[in-house]
Coordinates of C-alpha atoms in Angstrom, one line a residue:
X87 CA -70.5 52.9 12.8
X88 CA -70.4 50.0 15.4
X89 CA -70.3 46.9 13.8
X90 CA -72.0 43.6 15.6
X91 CA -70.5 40.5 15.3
X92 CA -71.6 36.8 16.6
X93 CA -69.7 35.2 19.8
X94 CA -69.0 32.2 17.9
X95 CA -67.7 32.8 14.6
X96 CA -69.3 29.6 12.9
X97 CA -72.7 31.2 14.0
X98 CA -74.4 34.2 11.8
X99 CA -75.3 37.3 13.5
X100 CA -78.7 37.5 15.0
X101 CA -80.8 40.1 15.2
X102 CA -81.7 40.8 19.1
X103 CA -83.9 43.7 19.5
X104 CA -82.3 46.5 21.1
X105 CA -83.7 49.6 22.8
X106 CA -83.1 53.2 21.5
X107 CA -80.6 53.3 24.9
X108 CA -78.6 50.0 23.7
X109 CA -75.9 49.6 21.5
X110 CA -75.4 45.6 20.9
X111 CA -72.0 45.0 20.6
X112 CA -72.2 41.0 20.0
X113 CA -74.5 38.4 20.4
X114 CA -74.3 34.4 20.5
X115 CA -77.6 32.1 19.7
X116 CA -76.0 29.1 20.5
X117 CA -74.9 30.5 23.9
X118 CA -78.5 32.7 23.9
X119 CA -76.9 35.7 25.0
X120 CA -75.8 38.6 23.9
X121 CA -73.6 41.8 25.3
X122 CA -75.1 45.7 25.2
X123 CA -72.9 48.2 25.2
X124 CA -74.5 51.4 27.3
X125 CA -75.2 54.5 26.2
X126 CA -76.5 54.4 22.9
X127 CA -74.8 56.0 19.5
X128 CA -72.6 57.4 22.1
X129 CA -71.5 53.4 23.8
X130 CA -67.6 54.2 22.8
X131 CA -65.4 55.9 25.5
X132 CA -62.5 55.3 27.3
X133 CA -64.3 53.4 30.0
X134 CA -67.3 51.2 28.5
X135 CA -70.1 50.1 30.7
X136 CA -71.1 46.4 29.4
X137 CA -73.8 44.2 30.2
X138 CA -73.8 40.2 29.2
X139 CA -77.4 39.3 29.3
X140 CA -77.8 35.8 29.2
X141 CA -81.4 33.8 28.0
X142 CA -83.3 31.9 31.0
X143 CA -82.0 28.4 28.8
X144 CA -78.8 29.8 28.3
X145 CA -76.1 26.6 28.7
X146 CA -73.4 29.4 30.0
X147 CA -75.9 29.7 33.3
X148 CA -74.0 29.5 36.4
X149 CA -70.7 28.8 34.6
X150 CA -68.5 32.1 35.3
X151 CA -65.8 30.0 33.1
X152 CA -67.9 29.9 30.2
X153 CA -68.6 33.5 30.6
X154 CA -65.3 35.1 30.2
X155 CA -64.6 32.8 27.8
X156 CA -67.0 34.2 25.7
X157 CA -66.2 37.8 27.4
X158 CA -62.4 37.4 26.4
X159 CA -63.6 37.2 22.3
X160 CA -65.1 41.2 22.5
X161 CA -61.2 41.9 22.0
X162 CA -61.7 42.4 18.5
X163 CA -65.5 44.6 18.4
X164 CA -64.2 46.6 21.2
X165 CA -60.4 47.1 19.3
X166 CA -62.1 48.1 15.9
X167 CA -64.7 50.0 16.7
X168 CA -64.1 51.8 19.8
X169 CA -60.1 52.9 19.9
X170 CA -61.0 55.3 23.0
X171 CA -61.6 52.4 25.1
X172 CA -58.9 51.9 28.1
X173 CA -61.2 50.0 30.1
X174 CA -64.4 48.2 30.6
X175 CA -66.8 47.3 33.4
X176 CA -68.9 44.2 32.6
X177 CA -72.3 43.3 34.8
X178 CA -73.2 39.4 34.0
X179 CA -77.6 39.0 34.3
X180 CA -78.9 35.6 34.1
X181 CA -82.6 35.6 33.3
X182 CA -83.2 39.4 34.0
X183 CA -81.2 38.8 37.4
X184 CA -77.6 40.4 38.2
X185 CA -74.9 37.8 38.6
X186 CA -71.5 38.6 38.8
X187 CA -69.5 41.8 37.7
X188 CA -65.7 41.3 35.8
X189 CA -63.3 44.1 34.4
X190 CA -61.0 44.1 31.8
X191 CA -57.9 46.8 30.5
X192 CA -56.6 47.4 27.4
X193 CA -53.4 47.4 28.9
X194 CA -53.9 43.8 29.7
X195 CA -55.0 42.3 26.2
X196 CA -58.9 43.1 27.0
X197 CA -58.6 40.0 29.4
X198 CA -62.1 40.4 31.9
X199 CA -61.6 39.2 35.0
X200 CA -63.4 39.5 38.4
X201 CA -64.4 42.6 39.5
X202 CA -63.2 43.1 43.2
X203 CA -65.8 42.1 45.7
X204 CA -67.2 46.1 46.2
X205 CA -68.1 46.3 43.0
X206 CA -69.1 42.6 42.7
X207 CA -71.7 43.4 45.6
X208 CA -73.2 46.6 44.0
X209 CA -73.5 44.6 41.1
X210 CA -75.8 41.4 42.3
X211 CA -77.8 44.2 44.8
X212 CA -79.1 47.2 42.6
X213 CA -79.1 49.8 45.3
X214 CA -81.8 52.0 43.5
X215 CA -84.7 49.9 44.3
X216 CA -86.9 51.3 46.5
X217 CA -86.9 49.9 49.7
X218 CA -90.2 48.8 52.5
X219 CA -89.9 50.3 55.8
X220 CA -88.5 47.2 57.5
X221 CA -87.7 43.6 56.4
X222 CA -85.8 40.8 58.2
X223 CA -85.1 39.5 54.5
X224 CA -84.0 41.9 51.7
X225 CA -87.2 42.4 48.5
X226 CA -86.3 40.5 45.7
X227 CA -87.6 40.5 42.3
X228 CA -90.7 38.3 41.7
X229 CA -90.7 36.0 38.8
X230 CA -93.0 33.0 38.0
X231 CA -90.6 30.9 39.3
X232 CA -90.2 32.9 42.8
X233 CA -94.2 33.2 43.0
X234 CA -94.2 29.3 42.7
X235 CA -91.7 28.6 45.0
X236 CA -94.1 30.6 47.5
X237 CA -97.2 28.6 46.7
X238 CA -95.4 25.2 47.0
X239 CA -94.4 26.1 50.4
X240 CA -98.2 25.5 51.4
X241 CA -98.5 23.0 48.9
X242 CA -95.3 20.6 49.4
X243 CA -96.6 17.3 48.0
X244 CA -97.1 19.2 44.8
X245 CA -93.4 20.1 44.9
X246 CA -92.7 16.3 44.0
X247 CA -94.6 15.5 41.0
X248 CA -93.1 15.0 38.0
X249 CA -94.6 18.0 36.2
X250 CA -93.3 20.1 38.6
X251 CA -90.6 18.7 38.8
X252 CA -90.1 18.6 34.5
X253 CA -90.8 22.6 34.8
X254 CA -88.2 23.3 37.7
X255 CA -85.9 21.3 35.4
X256 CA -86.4 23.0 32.2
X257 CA -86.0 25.7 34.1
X258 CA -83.1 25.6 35.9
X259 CA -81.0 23.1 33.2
X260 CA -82.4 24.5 30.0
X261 CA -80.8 22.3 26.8
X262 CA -80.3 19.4 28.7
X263 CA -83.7 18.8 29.8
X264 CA -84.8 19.5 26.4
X265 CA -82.8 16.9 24.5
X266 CA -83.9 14.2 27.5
X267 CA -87.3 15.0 27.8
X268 CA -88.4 12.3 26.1
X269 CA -86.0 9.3 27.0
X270 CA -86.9 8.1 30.3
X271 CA -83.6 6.6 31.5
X272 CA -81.6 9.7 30.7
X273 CA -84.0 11.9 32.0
X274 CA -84.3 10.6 35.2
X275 CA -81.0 11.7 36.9
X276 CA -82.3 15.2 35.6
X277 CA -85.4 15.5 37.3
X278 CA -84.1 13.3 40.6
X279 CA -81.3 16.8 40.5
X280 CA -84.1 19.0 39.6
X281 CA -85.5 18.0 42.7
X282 CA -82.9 18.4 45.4
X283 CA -82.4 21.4 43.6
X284 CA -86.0 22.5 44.1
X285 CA -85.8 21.4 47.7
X286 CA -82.7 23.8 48.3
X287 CA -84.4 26.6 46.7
X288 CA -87.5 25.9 48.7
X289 CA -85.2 26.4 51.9
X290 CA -83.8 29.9 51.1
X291 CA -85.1 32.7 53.3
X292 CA -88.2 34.0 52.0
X293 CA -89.6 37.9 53.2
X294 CA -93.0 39.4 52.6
X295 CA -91.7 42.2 50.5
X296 CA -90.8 42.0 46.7
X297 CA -90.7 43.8 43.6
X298 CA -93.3 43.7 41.1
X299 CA -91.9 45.2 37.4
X300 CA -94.7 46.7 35.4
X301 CA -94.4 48.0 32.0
X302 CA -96.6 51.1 31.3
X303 CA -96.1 54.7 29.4
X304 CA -95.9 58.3 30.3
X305 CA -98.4 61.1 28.9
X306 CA -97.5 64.2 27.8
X307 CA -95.9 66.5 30.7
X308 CA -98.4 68.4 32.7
X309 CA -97.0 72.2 32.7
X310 CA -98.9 73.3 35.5
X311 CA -98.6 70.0 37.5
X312 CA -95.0 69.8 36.7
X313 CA -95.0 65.8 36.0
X314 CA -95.5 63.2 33.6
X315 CA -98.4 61.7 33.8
X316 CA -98.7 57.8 33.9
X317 CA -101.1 55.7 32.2
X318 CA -103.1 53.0 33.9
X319 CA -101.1 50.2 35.6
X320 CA -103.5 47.5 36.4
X321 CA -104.5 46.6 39.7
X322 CA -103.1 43.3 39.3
X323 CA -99.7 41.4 37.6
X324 CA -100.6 37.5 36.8
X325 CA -97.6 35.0 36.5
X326 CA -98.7 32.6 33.9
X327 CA -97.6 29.0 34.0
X328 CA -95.2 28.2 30.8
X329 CA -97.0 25.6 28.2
X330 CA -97.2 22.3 27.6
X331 CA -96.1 21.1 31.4
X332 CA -98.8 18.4 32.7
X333 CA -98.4 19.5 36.4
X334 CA -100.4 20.1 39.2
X335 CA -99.5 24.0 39.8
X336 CA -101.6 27.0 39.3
X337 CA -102.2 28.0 35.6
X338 CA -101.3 31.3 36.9
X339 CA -100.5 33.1 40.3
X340 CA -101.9 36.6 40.6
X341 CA -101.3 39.2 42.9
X342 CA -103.3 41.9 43.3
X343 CA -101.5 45.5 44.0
X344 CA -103.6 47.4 46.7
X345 CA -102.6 51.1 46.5
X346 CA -101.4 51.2 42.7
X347 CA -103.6 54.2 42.2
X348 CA -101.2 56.2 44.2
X349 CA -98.7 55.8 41.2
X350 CA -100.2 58.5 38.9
X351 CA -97.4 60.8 37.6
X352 CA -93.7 60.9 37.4
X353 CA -92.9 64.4 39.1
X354 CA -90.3 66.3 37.4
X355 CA -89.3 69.9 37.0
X356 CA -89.7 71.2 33.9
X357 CA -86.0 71.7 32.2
X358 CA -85.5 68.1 33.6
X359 CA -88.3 66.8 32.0
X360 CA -87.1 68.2 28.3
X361 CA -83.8 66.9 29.1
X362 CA -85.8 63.4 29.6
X363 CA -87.7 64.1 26.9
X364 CA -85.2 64.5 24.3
X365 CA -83.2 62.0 25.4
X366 CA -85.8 59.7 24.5
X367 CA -86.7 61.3 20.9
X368 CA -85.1 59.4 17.7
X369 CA -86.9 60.3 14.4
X370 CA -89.1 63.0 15.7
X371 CA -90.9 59.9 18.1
X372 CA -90.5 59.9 21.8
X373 CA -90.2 56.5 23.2
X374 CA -92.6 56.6 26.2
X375 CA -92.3 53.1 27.6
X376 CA -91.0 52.8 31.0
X377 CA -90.8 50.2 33.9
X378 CA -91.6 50.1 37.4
X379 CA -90.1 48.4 40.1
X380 CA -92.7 48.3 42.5
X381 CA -91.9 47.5 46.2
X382 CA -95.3 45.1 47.5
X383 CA -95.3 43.7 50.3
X384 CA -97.3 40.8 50.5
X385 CA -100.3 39.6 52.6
X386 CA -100.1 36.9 55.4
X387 CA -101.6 33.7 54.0
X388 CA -99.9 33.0 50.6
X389 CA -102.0 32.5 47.5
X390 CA -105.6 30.8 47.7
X391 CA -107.6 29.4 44.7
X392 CA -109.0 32.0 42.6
X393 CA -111.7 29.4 41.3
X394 CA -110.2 29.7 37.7
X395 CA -107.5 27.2 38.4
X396 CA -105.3 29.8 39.3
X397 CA -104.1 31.3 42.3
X398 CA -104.3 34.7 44.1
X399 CA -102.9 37.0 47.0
X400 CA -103.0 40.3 47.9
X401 CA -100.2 43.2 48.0
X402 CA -99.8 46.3 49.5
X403 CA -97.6 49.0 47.2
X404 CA -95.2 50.6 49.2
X405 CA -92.6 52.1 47.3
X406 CA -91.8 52.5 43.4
X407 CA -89.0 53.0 41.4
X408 CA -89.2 54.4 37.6
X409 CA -86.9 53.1 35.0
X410 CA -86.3 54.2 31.3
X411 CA -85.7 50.8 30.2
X412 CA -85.8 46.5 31.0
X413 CA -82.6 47.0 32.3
X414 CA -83.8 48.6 35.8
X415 CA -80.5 49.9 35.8
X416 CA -80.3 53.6 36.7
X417 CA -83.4 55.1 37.9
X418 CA -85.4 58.1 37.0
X419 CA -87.0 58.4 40.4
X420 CA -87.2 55.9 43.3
X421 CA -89.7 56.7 45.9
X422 CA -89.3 55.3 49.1
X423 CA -92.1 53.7 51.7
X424 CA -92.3 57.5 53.5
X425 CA -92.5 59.4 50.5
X426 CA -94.8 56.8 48.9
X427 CA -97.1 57.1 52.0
X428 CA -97.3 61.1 51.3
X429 CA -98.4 59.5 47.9
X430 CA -101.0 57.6 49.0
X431 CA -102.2 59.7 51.8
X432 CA -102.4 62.7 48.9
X433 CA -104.6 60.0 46.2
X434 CA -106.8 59.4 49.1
X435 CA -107.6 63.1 49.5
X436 CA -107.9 63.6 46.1
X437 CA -110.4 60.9 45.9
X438 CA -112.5 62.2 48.8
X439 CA -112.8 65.5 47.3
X440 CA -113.8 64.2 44.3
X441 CA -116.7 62.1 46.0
X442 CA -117.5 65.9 47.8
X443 CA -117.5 68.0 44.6
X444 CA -120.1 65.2 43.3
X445 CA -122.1 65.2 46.2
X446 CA -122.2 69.0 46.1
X447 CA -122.9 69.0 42.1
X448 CA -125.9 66.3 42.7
X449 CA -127.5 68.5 45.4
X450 CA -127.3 71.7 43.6
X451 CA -128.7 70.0 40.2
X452 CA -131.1 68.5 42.9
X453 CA -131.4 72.1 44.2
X454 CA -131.8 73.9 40.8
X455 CA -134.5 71.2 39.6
X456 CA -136.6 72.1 42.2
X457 CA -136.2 75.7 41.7
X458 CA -137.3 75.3 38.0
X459 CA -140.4 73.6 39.5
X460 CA -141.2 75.5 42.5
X461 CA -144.2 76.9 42.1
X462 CA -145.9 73.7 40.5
X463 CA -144.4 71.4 43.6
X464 CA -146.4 73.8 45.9
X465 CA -150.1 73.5 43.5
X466 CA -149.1 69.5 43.8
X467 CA -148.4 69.1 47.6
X468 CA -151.7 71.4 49.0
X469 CA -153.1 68.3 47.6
X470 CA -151.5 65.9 48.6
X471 CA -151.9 64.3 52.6
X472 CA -150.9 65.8 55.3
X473 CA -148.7 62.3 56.1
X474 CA -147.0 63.2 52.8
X475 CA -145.9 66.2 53.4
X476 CA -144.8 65.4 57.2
X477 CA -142.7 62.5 55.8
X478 CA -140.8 64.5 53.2
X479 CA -140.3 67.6 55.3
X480 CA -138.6 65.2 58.0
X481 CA -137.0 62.4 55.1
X482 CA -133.7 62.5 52.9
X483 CA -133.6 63.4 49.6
X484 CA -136.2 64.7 47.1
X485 CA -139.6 65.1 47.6
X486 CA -142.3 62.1 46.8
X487 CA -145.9 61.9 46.9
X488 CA -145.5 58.5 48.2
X489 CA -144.2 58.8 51.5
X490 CA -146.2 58.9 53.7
X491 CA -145.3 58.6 58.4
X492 CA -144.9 55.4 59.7
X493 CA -148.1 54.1 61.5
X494 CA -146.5 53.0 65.1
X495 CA -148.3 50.0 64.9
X496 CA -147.5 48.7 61.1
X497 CA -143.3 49.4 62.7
X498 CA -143.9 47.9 65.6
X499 CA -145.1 44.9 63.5
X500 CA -142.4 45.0 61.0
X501 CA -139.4 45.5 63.4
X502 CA -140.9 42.4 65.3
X503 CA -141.0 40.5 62.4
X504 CA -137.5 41.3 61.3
X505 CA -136.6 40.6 64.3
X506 CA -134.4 43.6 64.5
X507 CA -134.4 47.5 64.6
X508 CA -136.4 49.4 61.3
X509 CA -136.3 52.6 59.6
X510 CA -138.9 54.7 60.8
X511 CA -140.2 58.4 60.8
X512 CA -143.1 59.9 63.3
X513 CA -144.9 62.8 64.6
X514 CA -144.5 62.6 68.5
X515 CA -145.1 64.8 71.5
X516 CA -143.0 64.2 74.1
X517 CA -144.2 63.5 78.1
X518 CA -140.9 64.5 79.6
X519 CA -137.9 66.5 78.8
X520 CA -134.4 64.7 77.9
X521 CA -132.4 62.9 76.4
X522 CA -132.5 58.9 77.0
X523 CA -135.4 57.1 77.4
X524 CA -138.0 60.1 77.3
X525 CA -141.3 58.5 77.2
X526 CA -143.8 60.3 74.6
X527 CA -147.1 61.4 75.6
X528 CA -148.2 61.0 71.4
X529 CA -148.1 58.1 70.1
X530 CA -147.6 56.0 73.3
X531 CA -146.0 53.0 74.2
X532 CA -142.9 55.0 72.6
X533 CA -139.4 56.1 73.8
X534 CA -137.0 58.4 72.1
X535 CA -133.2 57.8 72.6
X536 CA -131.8 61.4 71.4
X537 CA -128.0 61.5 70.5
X538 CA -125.9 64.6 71.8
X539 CA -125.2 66.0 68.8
X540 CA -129.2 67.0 68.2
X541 CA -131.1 68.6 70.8
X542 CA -133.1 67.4 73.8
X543 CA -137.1 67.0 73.4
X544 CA -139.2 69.5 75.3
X545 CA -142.8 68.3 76.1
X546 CA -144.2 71.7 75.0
X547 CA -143.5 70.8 71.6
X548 CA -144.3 68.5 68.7
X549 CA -141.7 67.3 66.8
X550 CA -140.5 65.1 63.6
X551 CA -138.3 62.5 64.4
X552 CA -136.4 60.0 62.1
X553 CA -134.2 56.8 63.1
X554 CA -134.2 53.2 63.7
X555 CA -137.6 51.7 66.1
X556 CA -136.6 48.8 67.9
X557 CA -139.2 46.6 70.2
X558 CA -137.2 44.2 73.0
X559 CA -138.9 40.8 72.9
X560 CA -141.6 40.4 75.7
X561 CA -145.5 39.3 76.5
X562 CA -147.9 41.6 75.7
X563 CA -147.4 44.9 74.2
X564 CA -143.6 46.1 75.2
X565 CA -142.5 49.5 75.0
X566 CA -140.8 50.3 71.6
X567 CA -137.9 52.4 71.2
X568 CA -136.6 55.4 68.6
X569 CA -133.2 56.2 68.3
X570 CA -133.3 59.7 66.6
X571 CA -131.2 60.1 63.6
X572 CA -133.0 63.7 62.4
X573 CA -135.7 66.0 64.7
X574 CA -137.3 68.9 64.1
X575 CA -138.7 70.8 66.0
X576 CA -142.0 71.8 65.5
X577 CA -143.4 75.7 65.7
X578 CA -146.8 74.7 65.6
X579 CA -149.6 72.0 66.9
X580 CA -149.5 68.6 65.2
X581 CA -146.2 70.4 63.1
X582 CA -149.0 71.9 60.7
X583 CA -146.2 74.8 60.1
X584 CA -143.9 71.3 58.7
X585 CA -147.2 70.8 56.6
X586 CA -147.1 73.6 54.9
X587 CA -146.1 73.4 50.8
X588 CA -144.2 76.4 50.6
X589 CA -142.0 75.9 53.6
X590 CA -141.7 72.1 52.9
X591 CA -140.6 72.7 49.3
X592 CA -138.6 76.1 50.9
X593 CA -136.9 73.9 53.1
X594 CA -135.4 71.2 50.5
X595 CA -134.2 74.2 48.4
X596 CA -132.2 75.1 51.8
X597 CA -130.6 71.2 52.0
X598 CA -129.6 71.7 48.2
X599 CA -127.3 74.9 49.3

């Protein structure tokens, strides 16, 4: 069994937790870092794969000298418990960000040293991340401190205030500020570095795309689907302001994901996805966490109050990448900004069909209602108005005893006094054929305005219309104006065939179909 021992022999060993993929070789408190050996119960072979991750306060930050020191002591772990080894390959990440990559040979006294710049540059750019169509600068993993970087760029005086400036330095010099914090004199050559440190980060190039990580789990798979199923993201990741810093910044910076309902499943065939499956099974339990690295591009306009003392912006998903582990080292999928599209494109469909199938479920329950009450909706409607029954043959929906046609006048009156085009329905006779400005012979003082898509008006005929009446502003009493929505044409004089109970009540049965 692989023993773990502490970097710094004066300290005890401290129990990091570890994930069912990670084998911790060693870890150091006073250094706040420890190194993972990959791959588990199986981490021992002749050519290891480590992985120094160091704390965000870590003192060994940005010193690659104080790295291999501490690099150079795995002689003995490595030596006792892992004999295969000949070699090993050793990725440095400071604060969940790759640093720096070093090699070391048993032939050479397990001395790490450098990695040559190749594998130094696959190293500090994970090339699995999905990438956005185009980007002058490349995506870059969003933090807190990234998402405040942005917002200070449209906020610069807030850039120099000491609490900013006493977060940026707790930040970026960890144990030092601490033991300061509270002596003025010594602290001030700390926060005056802090902030021509802040002021160089502020400069570096800055694109619109980034990557959002998001923590979620997988269902069980989906046979017939042939996928895993993902649980429910969020529509939004928040970036919470670290305690106890009185400073002027947002108490948070938000940004919401547009498109994140396109990430639903993780597609997989289905002798992969046991493979997958029992990969991830210890102790009869399968460990269904996972990360994404979502691609988002982010809208023009930086982050604007949210009215909660935060701060919020939008983002577009355009790619995502699915990880087994923190580590985003090795993907399970990527998905690029083409296939992600197809994605998107395909949620959309599925979410207009679903609005369809409802639509169509709600007419025929509509449909099926009336059925049920067929012959009682007839005995009620022979008494009811003729207006009544006009109005419901020619309106939307179910039948009501309440409607009733518009008087011309009483719509003339109301669209006036709205002072802009109203819902209306009428029984007209027309005074010419057409189409556009067909003046009616019954009601008067009325044209029609027919669309293409129903038929023209013929003067032999009454008819139903339904639409929006308009009357242009003017002395006296101006000509109002219809434009038709619905028409029906009417078999009869005065539509008394549209009056009818049975063929009203026939005809909503027809719309439910």
């Amino acid at each position: 069994m692989m023993r773990r021992i502490a970097l710094v022999a004066a300290l005890s060993v401290v129990a990091w937790p570890a994930l069912a993929d990670d084998a911790v070789l060693a870890t150091s408190k006073a250094h706040k870092l420890k190194v993972i050996a990959e791959g588990g119960a199986n981490w021992c072979a002749p050519a290891l794969r480590l992985r120094m991750e160091l704390d965000a306060d870590s003192p060994d930050i940005g010193s690659p000298a104080a790295q291999t020191e501490m690099m150079n002591r795995l002689k003995t772990p490595i030596t006792n418990d892992c004999k295969l080894a000949t070699s090993a390959d050793m990725i440095v990440v400071e604060a969940g960000k790759a640093a720096g990559s070093y090699q070391a040979r048993a032939a050479g006294g397990w001395v790490f040293v450098p990695a040559p710049p190749a594998a130094q540059a696959k190293a500090a750019v994970p090339p699995s991340f999905p990438s956005p169509p185009s980007s002058a600068v490349p995506p870059t993993q969003m933090d807190y401190f990234d998402a405040v970087a942005r917002w200070l760029r449209d906020n610069p005086a807030v850039a120099d205030d000491e609490g900013t400036l006493r977060l940026w330095a707790s930040h970026r010099y960890g144990r030092e500020y601490t033991q300061v914090q509270s002596q003025e004199f010594k602290l001030r050559p700390v926060l005056d570095r802090a902030r021509t440190d802040l002021a160089d980060f502020l400069k570096r190039p800055q694109g619109d795309t980034v990557l959002v990580i998001a923590r979620t789990n997988f269902g069980p798979y989906d046979f017939a689907a042939r996928r895993f199923p993902i649980n429910d993201i969020g529509n939004q990741v928040a970036y919470e302001r670290p305690c106890c810093f009185n400073t002027k910044l947002p108490s948070s910076l938000v940004v919401k994901l547009q498109d994140i309902d396109a990430v639903i499943a993780m597609p997989m065939g289905p002798e992969a996805a046991q493979a997958f499956a029992e990969r991830r099974t210890q102790y009869g339990s399968v460990n269904r966490t996972i990360y994404l690295a979502l691609t988002v591009r982010l809208e023009s306009g930086g982050f604007k109050p949210n009215g909660w003392g935060g701060a919020v912006t939008l983002g577009t998903v355009e790619g995502v990448a699915f990880y087994p582990d923190d580590r985003l080292a090795a993907p399970i999928l990527a998905v690029d900004a083409t296939e992600f599209a197809r994605w998107r494109q395909a949620r959309a469909e599925q979410r207009d069909e679903a609005v369809r199938l409802a639509a169509e479920r709600e007419a025929e329950a509509r449909r099926q209602r009336l059925l049920a009450q067929r012959d009682q909706t007839v005995r009620v409607l022979a008494s009811a108005p003729i207006s009544t029954r006009l109005a419901s043959f020619i309106g939307e929906g179910d039948i009501s005893t309440r409607a009733r046609l518009d008087n011309l006048r009483a719509a003339r009156a109301a669209a006036l006094m709205a002072g802009r085009a109203v819902p209306a329905s009428l029984l007209v006779q027309a005074d010419v054929s057409g189409r556009v400005n067909v003046q009616t012979r019954w009601p008067g003082k009325l044209t029609l305005s027919v669309p293409d898509s129903l038929p023209a008006v013929d003067p032999s005929r009454w008819y139903l219309v339904r639409g929006l009446l308009s009357v242009p502003e003017g002395d006296g009493l101006p000509v109002a104006t219809l434009a038709v929505q619905a028409l029906y044409a009417c078999t009869q004089d005065r539509c008394a065939d549209a009056a009818d109970p049975a063929a009203l009540v026939d005809r909503k049965l027809g719309e439910g179909r």
